[in-house]
Coordinates of C-alpha atoms in Angstrom, one line a residue:
Chain D
M2 CA 41.1 51.0 20.4
N3 CA 43.7 52.1 19.2
K4 CA 44.4 48.9 17.2
I5 CA 40.6 49.0 15.9
K6 CA 41.1 53.1 14.7
D7 CA 43.7 51.8 13.0
W8 CA 42.5 49.2 11.2
V9 CA 39.2 51.1 10.3
S10 CA 41.7 53.9 8.7
R11 CA 43.5 51.0 6.5
L12 CA 40.0 49.7 5.4
K13 CA 39.1 53.2 4.9
Q14 CA 41.9 53.8 2.5
G15 CA 41.5 50.9 0.1
H16 CA 37.5 51.1 -0.3
M17 CA 37.4 47.9 1.5
L18 CA 34.9 49.6 3.9
S19 CA 32.3 50.1 1.6
V20 CA 32.8 46.5 0.0
I21 CA 32.4 45.2 3.4
G22 CA 29.2 47.6 3.9
V23 CA 27.8 46.5 0.3
F24 CA 28.4 42.5 1.4
L25 CA 26.6 43.1 4.8
L26 CA 23.5 45.0 2.6
I27 CA 23.5 41.6 0.2
I28 CA 23.5 39.6 3.1
I29 CA 20.6 41.0 5.1
V30 CA 18.7 41.1 1.5
L31 CA 19.3 37.4 1.3
G32 CA 18.5 36.7 4.8
V33 CA 15.2 38.9 4.5
L34 CA 14.3 37.3 1.6
L35 CA 14.9 33.5 2.3
Y36 CA 13.2 34.1 5.6
Q37 CA 10.1 35.6 3.8
K38 CA 10.0 32.8 1.6
Q39 CA 10.5 30.2 4.8
V40 CA 7.6 32.0 6.6
E41 CA 5.5 31.5 3.4
A42 CA 6.1 27.6 2.8
K43 CA 5.5 27.4 7.0
Q44 CA 2.0 28.9 6.3
T45 CA 1.2 27.0 3.8
S46 CA 1.7 23.7 5.2
E47 CA -0.1 24.8 8.2
N48 CA -2.8 26.2 6.2
T49 CA -2.9 22.4 4.5
Y50 CA -2.8 20.9 8.1
N51 CA -5.7 23.1 9.7
M52 CA -7.5 22.1 6.2
A53 CA -7.4 18.6 6.3
F54 CA -8.1 18.8 10.2
F55 CA -11.2 20.8 9.3
E56 CA -12.3 18.4 7.2
L57 CA -11.8 15.9 9.1
V58 CA -13.8 17.2 11.8
D59 CA -16.7 17.9 9.3
Y60 CA -16.6 14.3 7.5
V61 CA -16.8 12.5 11.3
Q62 CA -19.7 14.8 12.4
N63 CA -21.4 13.4 9.1
V64 CA -20.7 10.0 9.6
E65 CA -21.8 10.5 13.4
T66 CA -25.3 12.0 11.7
Y67 CA -25.7 9.2 9.4
L68 CA -24.8 6.5 12.0
A69 CA -28.0 8.2 14.1
K70 CA -30.0 8.0 10.9
S71 CA -29.5 4.3 10.5
L72 CA -30.6 3.7 13.4
I73 CA -33.8 4.7 13.1
S74 CA -34.4 4.3 9.6
T75 CA -37.5 1.4 8.1
T76 CA -37.6 1.0 4.9
P77 CA -34.8 -0.8 3.1
E78 CA -34.8 2.3 0.4
Q79 CA -34.2 4.7 2.8
G80 CA -31.4 2.8 4.8
A81 CA -29.7 1.9 1.9
E82 CA -29.0 5.6 0.8
T83 CA -28.1 6.8 4.4
L84 CA -25.6 3.7 4.3
T85 CA -24.4 5.2 1.0
N86 CA -24.2 8.4 2.2
L87 CA -22.3 7.0 5.5
W88 CA -19.7 4.8 3.7
R89 CA -18.7 8.1 1.6
E90 CA -18.4 10.0 4.7
A91 CA -16.3 7.6 6.1
N92 CA -13.9 7.5 3.0
M93 CA -13.6 10.7 2.9
A94 CA -12.8 11.1 6.7
Q95 CA -10.1 8.4 6.7
S96 CA -8.3 10.6 3.3
Y97 CA -8.4 13.8 5.6
L98 CA -7.3 11.9 8.6
A99 CA -4.3 10.3 6.5
R100 CA -3.2 13.8 5.7
L101 CA -2.4 14.9 9.7
P102 CA 1.2 15.2 10.4
I103 CA 1.1 12.7 13.3
E104 CA 2.6 8.9 13.3
S105 CA 0.7 6.5 12.0
Q106 CA 0.6 4.4 15.0
E107 CA -0.7 7.3 17.1
L108 CA -4.0 7.2 15.1
A109 CA -4.3 3.5 14.4
N110 CA -7.5 2.9 15.8
T111 CA -9.3 5.7 14.9
E112 CA -8.1 4.9 11.3
K113 CA -9.7 1.2 11.9
F114 CA -12.4 2.6 13.3
L115 CA -13.4 4.6 10.1
N116 CA -12.4 2.1 8.0
Q117 CA -14.8 -0.1 9.8
V118 CA -17.4 1.9 9.6
S119 CA -16.7 2.4 5.9
D120 CA -17.0 -1.2 5.2
Y121 CA -19.8 -2.2 7.5
S122 CA -22.3 0.3 6.1
Y123 CA -21.2 -1.0 2.6
S124 CA -22.0 -4.4 3.1
L125 CA -25.1 -3.3 4.9
S126 CA -26.1 -1.4 2.1
R127 CA -25.8 -4.0 0.2
K128 CA -28.1 -6.5 2.2
N129 CA -30.6 -3.2 1.9
I130 CA -30.2 -3.2 -2.0
Y131 CA -31.3 -6.7 -2.0
Q132 CA -34.5 -5.4 -0.4
E133 CA -33.2 -7.3 3.3
S134 CA -33.7 -5.3 6.2
L135 CA -31.2 -4.9 9.0
G136 CA -31.4 -7.6 11.7
E137 CA -31.2 -7.4 15.4
E138 CA -27.6 -7.7 15.2
D139 CA -26.4 -5.4 12.8
L140 CA -28.7 -2.2 14.6
K141 CA -26.8 -3.2 17.8
N142 CA -23.4 -3.1 15.9
L143 CA -24.8 0.0 14.2
K144 CA -25.8 1.7 17.5
E145 CA -22.2 0.8 19.2
L146 CA -20.3 2.4 16.5
H147 CA -22.4 5.5 17.0
T148 CA -21.5 5.6 20.6
Y149 CA -18.1 5.7 19.4
S150 CA -18.4 8.0 16.6
T151 CA -20.1 10.5 19.4
E152 CA -16.7 9.9 21.2
L153 CA -14.9 10.8 18.5
T154 CA -16.7 14.1 17.8
N155 CA -16.1 15.0 21.3
T156 CA -12.7 14.5 21.1
L157 CA -12.3 16.4 17.6
N158 CA -14.2 19.3 18.9
Q159 CA -11.9 19.7 22.2
L160 CA -8.9 19.2 19.4
S161 CA -10.1 22.2 17.3
E162 CA -10.4 24.5 20.3
D163 CA -6.8 23.7 21.3
I164 CA -5.9 24.7 17.7
N165 CA -8.2 27.7 17.4
S166 CA -6.5 28.8 20.5
G167 CA -3.4 28.2 19.4
R168 CA -2.3 25.7 22.0
I169 CA -1.4 23.1 18.6
K170 CA 0.7 24.4 16.0
W171 CA 1.0 22.0 13.4
G172 CA 4.5 23.1 12.6
E173 CA 5.6 22.3 15.9
L174 CA 3.9 19.1 15.9
T175 CA 5.6 18.1 13.0
Q176 CA 9.6 19.1 14.7
K177 CA 11.0 16.7 16.2
G178 CA 12.1 17.2 19.6
D179 CA 15.0 19.4 18.5
N180 CA 14.8 21.6 21.7
A181 CA 13.1 21.5 24.9
F182 CA 10.4 24.0 23.9
A183 CA 9.3 21.7 20.7
Q184 CA 9.5 18.8 22.9
Q185 CA 7.1 20.4 25.4
V186 CA 4.5 21.3 22.8
D187 CA 5.1 17.9 21.2
N188 CA 3.8 16.1 24.2
I189 CA 0.9 18.2 24.9
S190 CA -0.3 17.9 21.6
K191 CA 0.4 14.0 21.4
E192 CA -1.3 13.7 24.5
G193 CA -4.4 15.5 23.0
F194 CA -4.4 12.5 20.4
S195 CA -3.6 9.7 22.4
N196 CA -7.0 11.0 24.4
L197 CA -8.4 10.4 20.7
E198 CA -7.4 7.0 20.9
E199 CA -7.8 5.8 24.5
N200 CA -11.5 6.6 23.9
F201 CA -11.4 3.6 21.4
H202 CA -9.4 1.0 24.1
E203 CA -12.7 -1.1 24.7
Y204 CA -13.2 -1.3 21.1
S205 CA -12.3 -4.6 19.9
G206 CA -13.6 -4.7 16.7
L207 CA -16.8 -6.0 15.2
I208 CA -18.0 -9.8 13.8
Y209 CA -18.9 -9.3 10.5
D210 CA -18.6 -10.2 7.2
G211 CA -16.7 -7.3 6.2
A212 CA -13.4 -7.0 4.2
F213 CA -11.3 -6.2 6.7
S214 CA -13.1 -7.7 9.8
E215 CA -10.8 -9.1 12.6
H216 CA -11.5 -12.4 12.6
L217 CA -10.5 -13.1 8.9
T218 CA -6.6 -13.3 9.8
S219 CA -6.9 -16.3 11.6
E220 CA -9.2 -18.1 9.6
E221 CA -9.0 -21.4 8.3
K222 CA -6.4 -22.2 5.9
K223 CA -8.7 -24.5 3.7
G224 CA -5.3 -25.8 1.2
L225 CA -2.7 -25.6 3.9
T226 CA -2.6 -29.5 4.9
G227 CA -0.3 -32.1 6.5
E228 CA 1.6 -32.4 9.5
N229 CA 3.7 -30.1 11.3
I230 CA 7.6 -30.1 9.6
D231 CA 10.7 -29.5 11.4
E232 CA 13.7 -27.7 9.2
E233 CA 16.0 -30.6 8.1
T234 CA 12.6 -32.0 6.7
A235 CA 12.1 -28.3 4.7
K236 CA 15.6 -28.4 3.7
Q237 CA 14.9 -32.0 1.8
K238 CA 11.5 -30.3 0.4
V239 CA 13.7 -27.7 -1.1
Q240 CA 15.9 -29.7 -2.6
E241 CA 13.2 -32.3 -3.8
F242 CA 11.5 -29.1 -5.4
I243 CA 14.1 -27.2 -7.3
G244 CA 16.9 -29.9 -7.6
T245 CA 20.2 -30.6 -6.0
E246 CA 21.7 -29.9 -9.5
Q247 CA 20.1 -26.3 -9.2
I248 CA 21.8 -25.8 -6.3
K249 CA 25.1 -24.5 -5.8
E250 CA 24.9 -23.1 -2.3
I251 CA 21.6 -23.6 0.3
E252 CA 21.3 -21.1 3.2
S253 CA 18.6 -21.7 6.1
L254 CA 17.3 -18.3 7.0
G255 CA 15.2 -20.4 10.2
L256 CA 11.6 -20.4 10.7
S257 CA 9.2 -17.3 10.8
E258 CA 6.7 -18.3 14.0
N259 CA 4.7 -15.1 13.3
A260 CA 4.0 -15.0 10.1
T261 CA 0.4 -15.4 8.6
I262 CA 1.5 -19.0 7.4
P263 CA 4.4 -19.5 9.5
A264 CA 7.1 -21.2 7.1
Y265 CA 11.1 -21.8 6.7
D266 CA 12.9 -19.8 4.3
F267 CA 15.9 -20.2 2.0
S268 CA 18.8 -18.6 0.5
I269 CA 20.0 -20.3 -2.8
K270 CA 22.7 -19.5 -5.2
T271 CA 22.1 -21.4 -8.7
P272 CA 25.2 -22.5 -10.2
E273 CA 24.6 -19.4 -12.7
D274 CA 25.3 -17.7 -9.5
H275 CA 21.3 -16.3 -9.6
Q276 CA 19.9 -15.7 -5.9
M277 CA 16.5 -17.5 -5.2
N278 CA 14.7 -17.1 -2.5
L279 CA 12.1 -20.0 -1.3
S280 CA 9.7 -20.4 1.4
I281 CA 8.4 -23.9 3.0
S282 CA 5.5 -23.8 5.0
Q283 CA 6.2 -25.6 8.7
K284 CA 2.2 -27.1 8.3
G285 CA 2.4 -30.4 5.6
G286 CA 5.7 -28.3 3.6
H287 CA 4.0 -26.4 1.1
V288 CA 6.1 -24.4 -1.1
I289 CA 4.6 -21.0 -0.3
Y290 CA 6.6 -19.2 -2.8
L291 CA 9.8 -19.1 -5.1
N292 CA 11.5 -16.2 -6.5
C293 CA 14.4 -15.8 -8.6
N294 CA 15.6 -12.3 -9.5
R295 CA 17.8 -12.5 -13.2
E296 CA 17.8 -10.8 -15.8
V297 CA 16.2 -11.5 -19.1
K298 CA 17.5 -9.9 -22.3
A299 CA 15.7 -11.5 -25.0
E300 CA 12.0 -12.7 -25.7
I301 CA 12.1 -15.7 -28.0
I302 CA 9.4 -18.2 -26.5
S303 CA 5.8 -17.0 -27.3
Q304 CA 3.2 -16.7 -25.0
E305 CA 1.2 -20.2 -25.7
E306 CA 4.4 -21.7 -25.3
A307 CA 5.1 -20.1 -21.7
N308 CA 1.5 -21.0 -20.8
Q309 CA 2.5 -24.6 -21.5
K310 CA 5.7 -24.5 -19.6
G311 CA 3.5 -22.9 -16.7
K312 CA 1.4 -25.8 -16.5
D313 CA 3.8 -28.4 -17.1
Y314 CA 5.5 -27.2 -14.3
L315 CA 2.8 -26.7 -11.9
T316 CA 1.6 -30.4 -12.7
S317 CA 5.1 -32.1 -12.5
K318 CA 4.8 -30.0 -9.2
G319 CA 1.6 -31.8 -7.9
F320 CA -0.9 -29.4 -8.9
P321 CA -2.8 -30.9 -11.7
N322 CA -6.0 -29.5 -13.3
M323 CA -4.7 -26.1 -13.4
K324 CA -5.7 -23.8 -16.2
E325 CA -4.6 -20.3 -17.6
T326 CA -6.3 -17.4 -16.7
Y327 CA -4.7 -13.9 -17.4
Y328 CA -1.0 -12.9 -17.7
L329 CA 1.0 -9.6 -17.8
K330 CA 4.3 -9.7 -19.4
Q331 CA 6.8 -7.0 -18.3
D332 CA 10.8 -7.0 -18.9
G333 CA 11.3 -10.3 -20.7
I334 CA 9.0 -12.0 -17.9
V335 CA 5.4 -13.4 -18.2
T336 CA 3.2 -13.7 -14.8
I337 CA 0.6 -16.4 -15.3
N338 CA -2.3 -16.7 -13.5
Y339 CA -3.7 -20.1 -13.0
A340 CA -6.9 -21.5 -11.8
Y341 CA -7.6 -25.0 -10.3
E342 CA -10.7 -26.5 -12.2
Q343 CA -12.9 -29.0 -10.7
K344 CA -15.2 -31.0 -13.3
G345 CA -15.2 -28.2 -15.6
V346 CA -15.8 -25.2 -13.1
T347 CA -13.1 -22.6 -12.9
M348 CA -12.0 -21.9 -8.9
Y349 CA -10.7 -18.7 -9.2
P350 CA -9.9 -18.4 -5.8
D351 CA -7.6 -21.1 -6.0
L352 CA -5.0 -19.1 -7.6
I353 CA -1.2 -19.6 -8.7
K354 CA 1.2 -17.5 -10.5
V355 CA 3.8 -18.9 -11.9
K356 CA 6.4 -16.5 -13.5
V357 CA 8.4 -17.5 -16.8
A358 CA 11.7 -16.4 -18.5
L359 CA 11.0 -15.7 -22.4
D360 CA 14.2 -16.1 -23.6
D361 CA 14.9 -19.8 -22.2
G362 CA 11.6 -21.0 -20.7
E363 CA 12.9 -21.3 -17.2
I364 CA 10.6 -21.0 -14.2
L365 CA 11.5 -17.9 -12.5
G366 CA 8.6 -18.1 -9.8
I367 CA 5.8 -19.4 -8.1
E368 CA 3.6 -18.3 -5.5
T369 CA 0.7 -20.2 -4.0
T370 CA -1.0 -18.5 -0.9
G371 CA -4.2 -17.9 -2.8
Y372 CA -4.4 -21.6 -3.5
L373 CA -2.9 -22.7 0.2
N374 CA -5.6 -20.5 2.0
N375 CA -9.1 -21.4 -0.3
H376 CA -7.9 -24.8 -2.0
T377 CA -10.4 -27.7 -1.0
N378 CA -12.8 -30.2 -2.9
R379 CA -15.9 -27.8 -3.6
D380 CA -19.7 -28.6 -3.8
I381 CA -21.2 -27.4 -7.1
S382 CA -24.3 -29.4 -6.8
K383 CA -25.8 -26.0 -5.8
V384 CA -27.0 -24.8 -9.3
K385 CA -30.8 -23.9 -9.2
I386 CA -31.2 -22.0 -12.4
S387 CA -30.4 -23.2 -15.5
K388 CA -27.9 -21.4 -17.8
E389 CA -30.6 -20.1 -20.0
E390 CA -32.4 -18.5 -17.5
A391 CA -28.9 -17.1 -16.3
K392 CA -28.8 -15.7 -20.0
K393 CA -32.2 -13.7 -19.6
T394 CA -31.0 -11.3 -17.3
L395 CA -28.1 -10.4 -19.5
N396 CA -27.8 -7.1 -21.0
K397 CA -29.4 -7.7 -24.8
Q398 CA -26.7 -5.8 -26.4
L399 CA -23.9 -8.3 -24.7
D400 CA -22.8 -10.3 -27.7
I401 CA -21.9 -13.8 -25.5
Q402 CA -18.6 -15.2 -27.0
S403 CA -18.2 -18.1 -24.2
E404 CA -20.1 -19.2 -21.0
G405 CA -19.2 -21.8 -18.5
L406 CA -19.3 -22.1 -14.5
A407 CA -16.7 -20.6 -12.0
V408 CA -16.5 -19.9 -8.4
I409 CA -15.4 -16.4 -7.6
P410 CA -14.1 -14.8 -4.1
T411 CA -16.2 -11.8 -2.7
E412 CA -14.7 -8.9 -1.0
W413 CA -15.7 -10.5 2.1
K414 CA -13.8 -13.7 1.7
T415 CA -16.8 -15.8 1.0
E416 CA -17.5 -18.1 -2.1
I417 CA -20.1 -17.7 -4.8
L418 CA -20.9 -20.4 -7.8
C419 CA -21.7 -18.2 -10.6
Y420 CA -21.9 -18.5 -14.1
E421 CA -19.4 -16.9 -16.1
F422 CA -20.2 -15.1 -19.6
K423 CA -17.7 -13.5 -21.6
G424 CA -18.9 -11.4 -24.4
K425 CA -18.6 -7.8 -26.4
V426 CA -20.5 -4.6 -26.4
D427 CA -19.0 -2.9 -29.4
D428 CA -15.4 -3.3 -28.9
T429 CA -15.1 -3.4 -25.1
E430 CA -14.9 -6.9 -23.4
F431 CA -17.0 -7.8 -20.6
L432 CA -17.1 -10.7 -18.0
V433 CA -20.1 -11.1 -16.3
Y434 CA -20.9 -13.1 -13.3
I435 CA -24.8 -14.5 -12.3
N436 CA -25.2 -16.2 -9.2
A437 CA -26.2 -20.2 -10.4
E438 CA -28.6 -20.3 -6.9
N439 CA -30.2 -17.4 -7.0
G440 CA -30.0 -15.1 -10.5
R441 CA -28.5 -11.9 -9.0
E442 CA -25.8 -10.1 -11.1
E443 CA -22.5 -10.4 -8.8
D444 CA -20.1 -8.6 -10.7
I445 CA -19.2 -7.4 -13.9
L446 CA -15.5 -7.1 -15.1
V447 CA -14.3 -4.9 -17.9
I448 CA -11.1 -6.6 -19.9
H449 CA -8.5 -4.5 -21.1
N450 CA -6.2 -6.2 -23.7
T451 CA -2.9 -4.5 -23.4
P452 CA 0.2 -5.9 -25.5
N453 CA 1.8 -6.6 -22.4
G454 CA -1.3 -9.1 -21.4
I455 CA -4.7 -8.7 -20.1
L456 CA -6.3 -6.9 -17.4
T457 CA -9.9 -6.9 -15.6
M458 CA -10.8 -4.3 -14.2
Chain S
M3 CA 45.2 52.5 -9.2
K4 CA 41.7 53.7 -7.9
N5 CA 39.7 52.5 -11.3
S6 CA 40.9 49.2 -10.8
K7 CA 39.5 49.3 -7.6
K8 CA 36.1 50.6 -8.7
I9 CA 35.9 48.2 -11.2
G10 CA 36.7 45.3 -9.0
L11 CA 34.4 46.6 -6.7
F12 CA 31.4 46.6 -9.4
I13 CA 32.1 43.0 -10.4
L14 CA 32.0 42.0 -6.5
I15 CA 28.3 43.4 -6.7
F16 CA 27.4 41.8 -10.2
A17 CA 28.3 38.5 -9.2
A18 CA 26.7 38.4 -5.4
S19 CA 23.4 39.8 -6.9
I20 CA 23.6 36.8 -10.0
G21 CA 24.4 34.6 -7.1
M22 CA 21.5 35.8 -5.5
V23 CA 19.3 35.6 -8.2
T24 CA 19.9 31.8 -9.1
I25 CA 19.8 30.9 -5.2
L26 CA 16.3 32.7 -5.5
S27 CA 15.5 30.5 -8.6
S28 CA 16.8 27.2 -7.6
N29 CA 13.4 26.4 -6.1
K30 CA 11.8 26.4 -9.7
K31 CA 14.6 24.5 -11.2
Y32 CA 14.3 21.6 -9.1
A33 CA 10.8 21.8 -9.6
S34 CA 11.0 20.9 -12.4
T35 CA 13.5 17.9 -12.6
S36 CA 11.5 16.0 -10.7
L37 CA 8.9 16.2 -13.6
A38 CA 11.5 14.0 -15.7
A39 CA 11.3 11.1 -13.8
S40 CA 9.0 9.5 -15.9
S41 CA 9.1 5.7 -17.3
S42 CA 7.1 3.8 -20.4
N43 CA 4.8 0.7 -19.7
S44 CA 4.0 1.1 -16.0
T45 CA 1.0 2.5 -14.2
S46 CA 1.6 5.1 -11.7
D47 CA 1.0 3.1 -9.2
I48 CA 4.0 0.8 -10.3
Q49 CA 6.1 4.2 -10.7
L50 CA 5.2 5.7 -7.4
M51 CA 6.1 2.2 -5.6
A52 CA 9.3 1.6 -7.1
R53 CA 10.2 4.8 -6.1
A54 CA 9.0 4.4 -2.7
I55 CA 11.2 0.8 -3.0
N56 CA 14.2 2.9 -4.7
G57 CA 14.4 5.8 -1.5
E58 CA 13.8 2.9 1.3
A59 CA 16.1 -0.1 -0.2
R60 CA 18.1 0.9 -2.6
G61 CA 21.0 -0.9 -1.5
E62 CA 19.1 -3.7 -0.3
P63 CA 19.0 -7.3 -1.5
Y64 CA 16.3 -8.1 -4.1
E65 CA 14.0 -10.2 -2.2
G66 CA 14.1 -7.2 0.6
Q67 CA 13.2 -4.8 -1.8
V68 CA 10.3 -6.7 -3.0
A69 CA 9.4 -7.4 0.7
V70 CA 9.2 -3.3 1.0
G71 CA 7.0 -3.3 -1.8
A72 CA 4.5 -5.8 -0.3
V73 CA 4.8 -3.7 3.4
I74 CA 3.3 -1.2 1.2
L75 CA 0.2 -3.4 -0.1
N76 CA -0.4 -5.3 3.2
R77 CA -1.2 -1.8 4.5
V78 CA -3.2 -0.7 1.7
K79 CA -5.3 -4.4 2.8
S80 CA -5.0 -3.3 6.7
S81 CA -7.9 -1.7 8.2
Q82 CA -5.0 0.9 10.0
F83 CA -3.7 2.4 7.2
P84 CA -5.2 4.4 4.0
N85 CA -7.1 2.5 1.6
T86 CA -4.7 3.8 -1.3
I87 CA -0.8 3.1 -2.7
A88 CA -0.6 6.8 -2.4
G89 CA -2.1 7.2 0.7
V90 CA -0.4 4.9 2.5
I91 CA 3.7 5.7 0.8
Y92 CA 2.4 10.0 1.6
Q93 CA 0.9 9.3 5.1
S94 CA 2.6 11.5 7.3
G95 CA 5.6 9.7 9.0
A96 CA 5.2 6.6 7.6
F97 CA 8.4 6.2 5.5
T98 CA 11.7 8.1 5.9
A99 CA 12.0 8.3 2.3
V100 CA 8.9 10.7 2.1
S101 CA 9.8 12.8 4.9
D102 CA 13.1 13.3 3.9
G103 CA 12.5 13.3 -0.1
Q104 CA 14.9 10.3 -0.9
I105 CA 11.5 9.2 -2.5
N106 CA 12.6 11.6 -5.4
Q107 CA 15.4 10.2 -6.1
P108 CA 16.3 9.1 -10.0
I109 CA 16.0 5.2 -10.5
A110 CA 19.5 3.8 -11.7
E111 CA 19.4 2.6 -14.9
D112 CA 20.1 -1.0 -13.7
S113 CA 18.1 -0.8 -10.6
T114 CA 15.8 -4.0 -9.8
V115 CA 13.3 -1.4 -8.3
Y116 CA 10.7 -1.7 -10.9
K117 CA 10.8 -5.5 -11.1
A118 CA 10.5 -5.4 -7.3
A119 CA 7.6 -3.8 -7.5
R120 CA 5.8 -5.7 -10.1
D121 CA 6.7 -9.0 -8.4
A122 CA 5.4 -7.5 -4.9
M123 CA 2.1 -6.4 -7.0
N124 CA 1.5 -9.6 -8.6
G125 CA 1.3 -11.4 -5.0
W126 CA 4.9 -12.1 -3.9
D127 CA 5.1 -11.5 -0.2
P128 CA 8.0 -12.2 1.2
T129 CA 7.3 -10.8 4.9
S130 CA 3.8 -12.7 5.0
G131 CA 1.6 -10.2 5.8
C132 CA 4.0 -7.5 7.9
I133 CA 2.9 -3.8 8.2
Y134 CA 5.8 -2.2 9.6
Y135 CA 9.8 -2.5 9.1
F136 CA 12.2 -1.1 10.4
N137 CA 16.2 -0.9 10.4
P138 CA 17.6 -1.4 13.7
N139 CA 20.8 0.9 13.6
T140 CA 19.1 3.8 12.6
A141 CA 15.4 3.0 14.8
T142 CA 14.7 6.2 16.8
N143 CA 11.4 4.9 17.7
K144 CA 11.1 2.6 20.8
W145 CA 7.6 1.2 20.3
I146 CA 8.5 -0.6 17.1
W147 CA 10.4 -2.8 19.3
S148 CA 7.5 -3.9 20.7
R149 CA 6.0 -5.5 17.4
P150 CA 6.3 -9.3 17.0
L151 CA 9.0 -9.7 14.6
V152 CA 8.3 -12.0 11.6
K153 CA 11.7 -12.1 9.8
T154 CA 14.8 -10.0 9.4
I155 CA 15.8 -9.2 5.6
G156 CA 18.8 -7.6 4.4
K157 CA 19.4 -5.0 7.0
H158 CA 15.6 -4.6 8.1
R159 CA 13.5 -6.3 10.9
F160 CA 9.7 -7.1 9.2
C161 CA 7.0 -6.9 12.0
K162 CA 3.2 -7.4 12.2

């Protein structure tokens, strides 16, 4: 006791007490200010999450309504309108779902559901636009989707009650279990969201021609021909492909069985100590990709020379009849797209990309998945309408510069044989694709000529 | 003697208040520096991808950097994830570099992340269709181990 009195009196002597007092005051003021700021920030994020959640609920409810409507609409016009609305609402719902502070795997099925509703309604609305009415199968799918959307709406309403009553707080949801309480809250609300997912347990994915349908990943790879090879043969393929004189060290990284195309991977060091990676398919020993990373300082080679270098390279590697289509130049490296040409018809799905260094023309990379997935000998005899007929459907303002036949891929991973017209309206260049079988305008691309390459949008 | 102490006191209060002001205004300064990070001749998507790769895989081999970019693009294509590059990168809890702000780190002069982002964008996919990856030394999520492994590049395990 005495000691403290003594200490205080000593402090009093040298004004130290007021100094400490002032410091304490400053600390308190600072603390209050920081606390306020923190509360403010927390509130802002809480509000953002709430907004996202309630928007999500609204959009999912709309999805449900439009799905119901789509089941009973009779005319293609009405159907197209409903489905276009459905497509938009499902897209918006997805965008708000992604803003919630919940880890992606918790919501993977919900995301997938919304994605499929969106893709499916899009593909159906296209059907309606061409005056085709929906088939038996389509209606069955829509009905199934409607059932899920009702369940999703119900679960979301339950969750929104939890949020309204304060049982779920987003801030606590984002905090990773630092203390027992947070952990508890975390579990409760996580459960709510897992229930959301459980509704989908029976939902296996639709079989339809939509962009992201399930069976696409297991589809046949038409260009991937040949028998399975072992690792030793794969290594020989690598040595053949890049030439033994270009290999200082070669390291085998083993087989990736779960890859979309099962492959043996190799890591190579060139005599100049550049790192090179190469992937050889297990089936048939095709080169899936090669990539070499090196600095390119100068741009000496012209675009035409680079195109030719790439073409010669492809021919020497067993890819004849490849025609350059687009290119993109960056940091002294140009990436050129080549498409296979069958009797003058450009096969855009059979795509190979080649990277050429613009200082000495060295090939820095090749990527062949497009070619391996799609390349096959196609039937191009299905042309039913003449070029002149196709031309009639074009916009009169289009000043045609070149024309030809081409096979283009669709979002549905099918292919269409088209007339390709390249033309200009004012100063903008366009590519117009007219179906060679039925004369439909399948696609229009805008060409952007930039100093670094040609882009199509 | 007394006077000098009083002056000392004033200096202290003065210094403390300046300190306070700088702490409170530091938020604003931070916001303006992040705007300065822009680079010429690349689209905003490439820039965003490059920043994500920089935050996630700065110290990784080139192949691993392309792979991270490829995973982002595979997610865009996948039905289980958002459909845009920004949507995938900023999805809550998807990438640690976004959660902890490393995505805003400035990109080093000699960094290869731009090149890696472009290669991924041009279709090079060292992961062959993967939508997940993790560092086995730092991963806390047990669920991630249940995904089928495709391959390991550098420190990351890439899976489907």
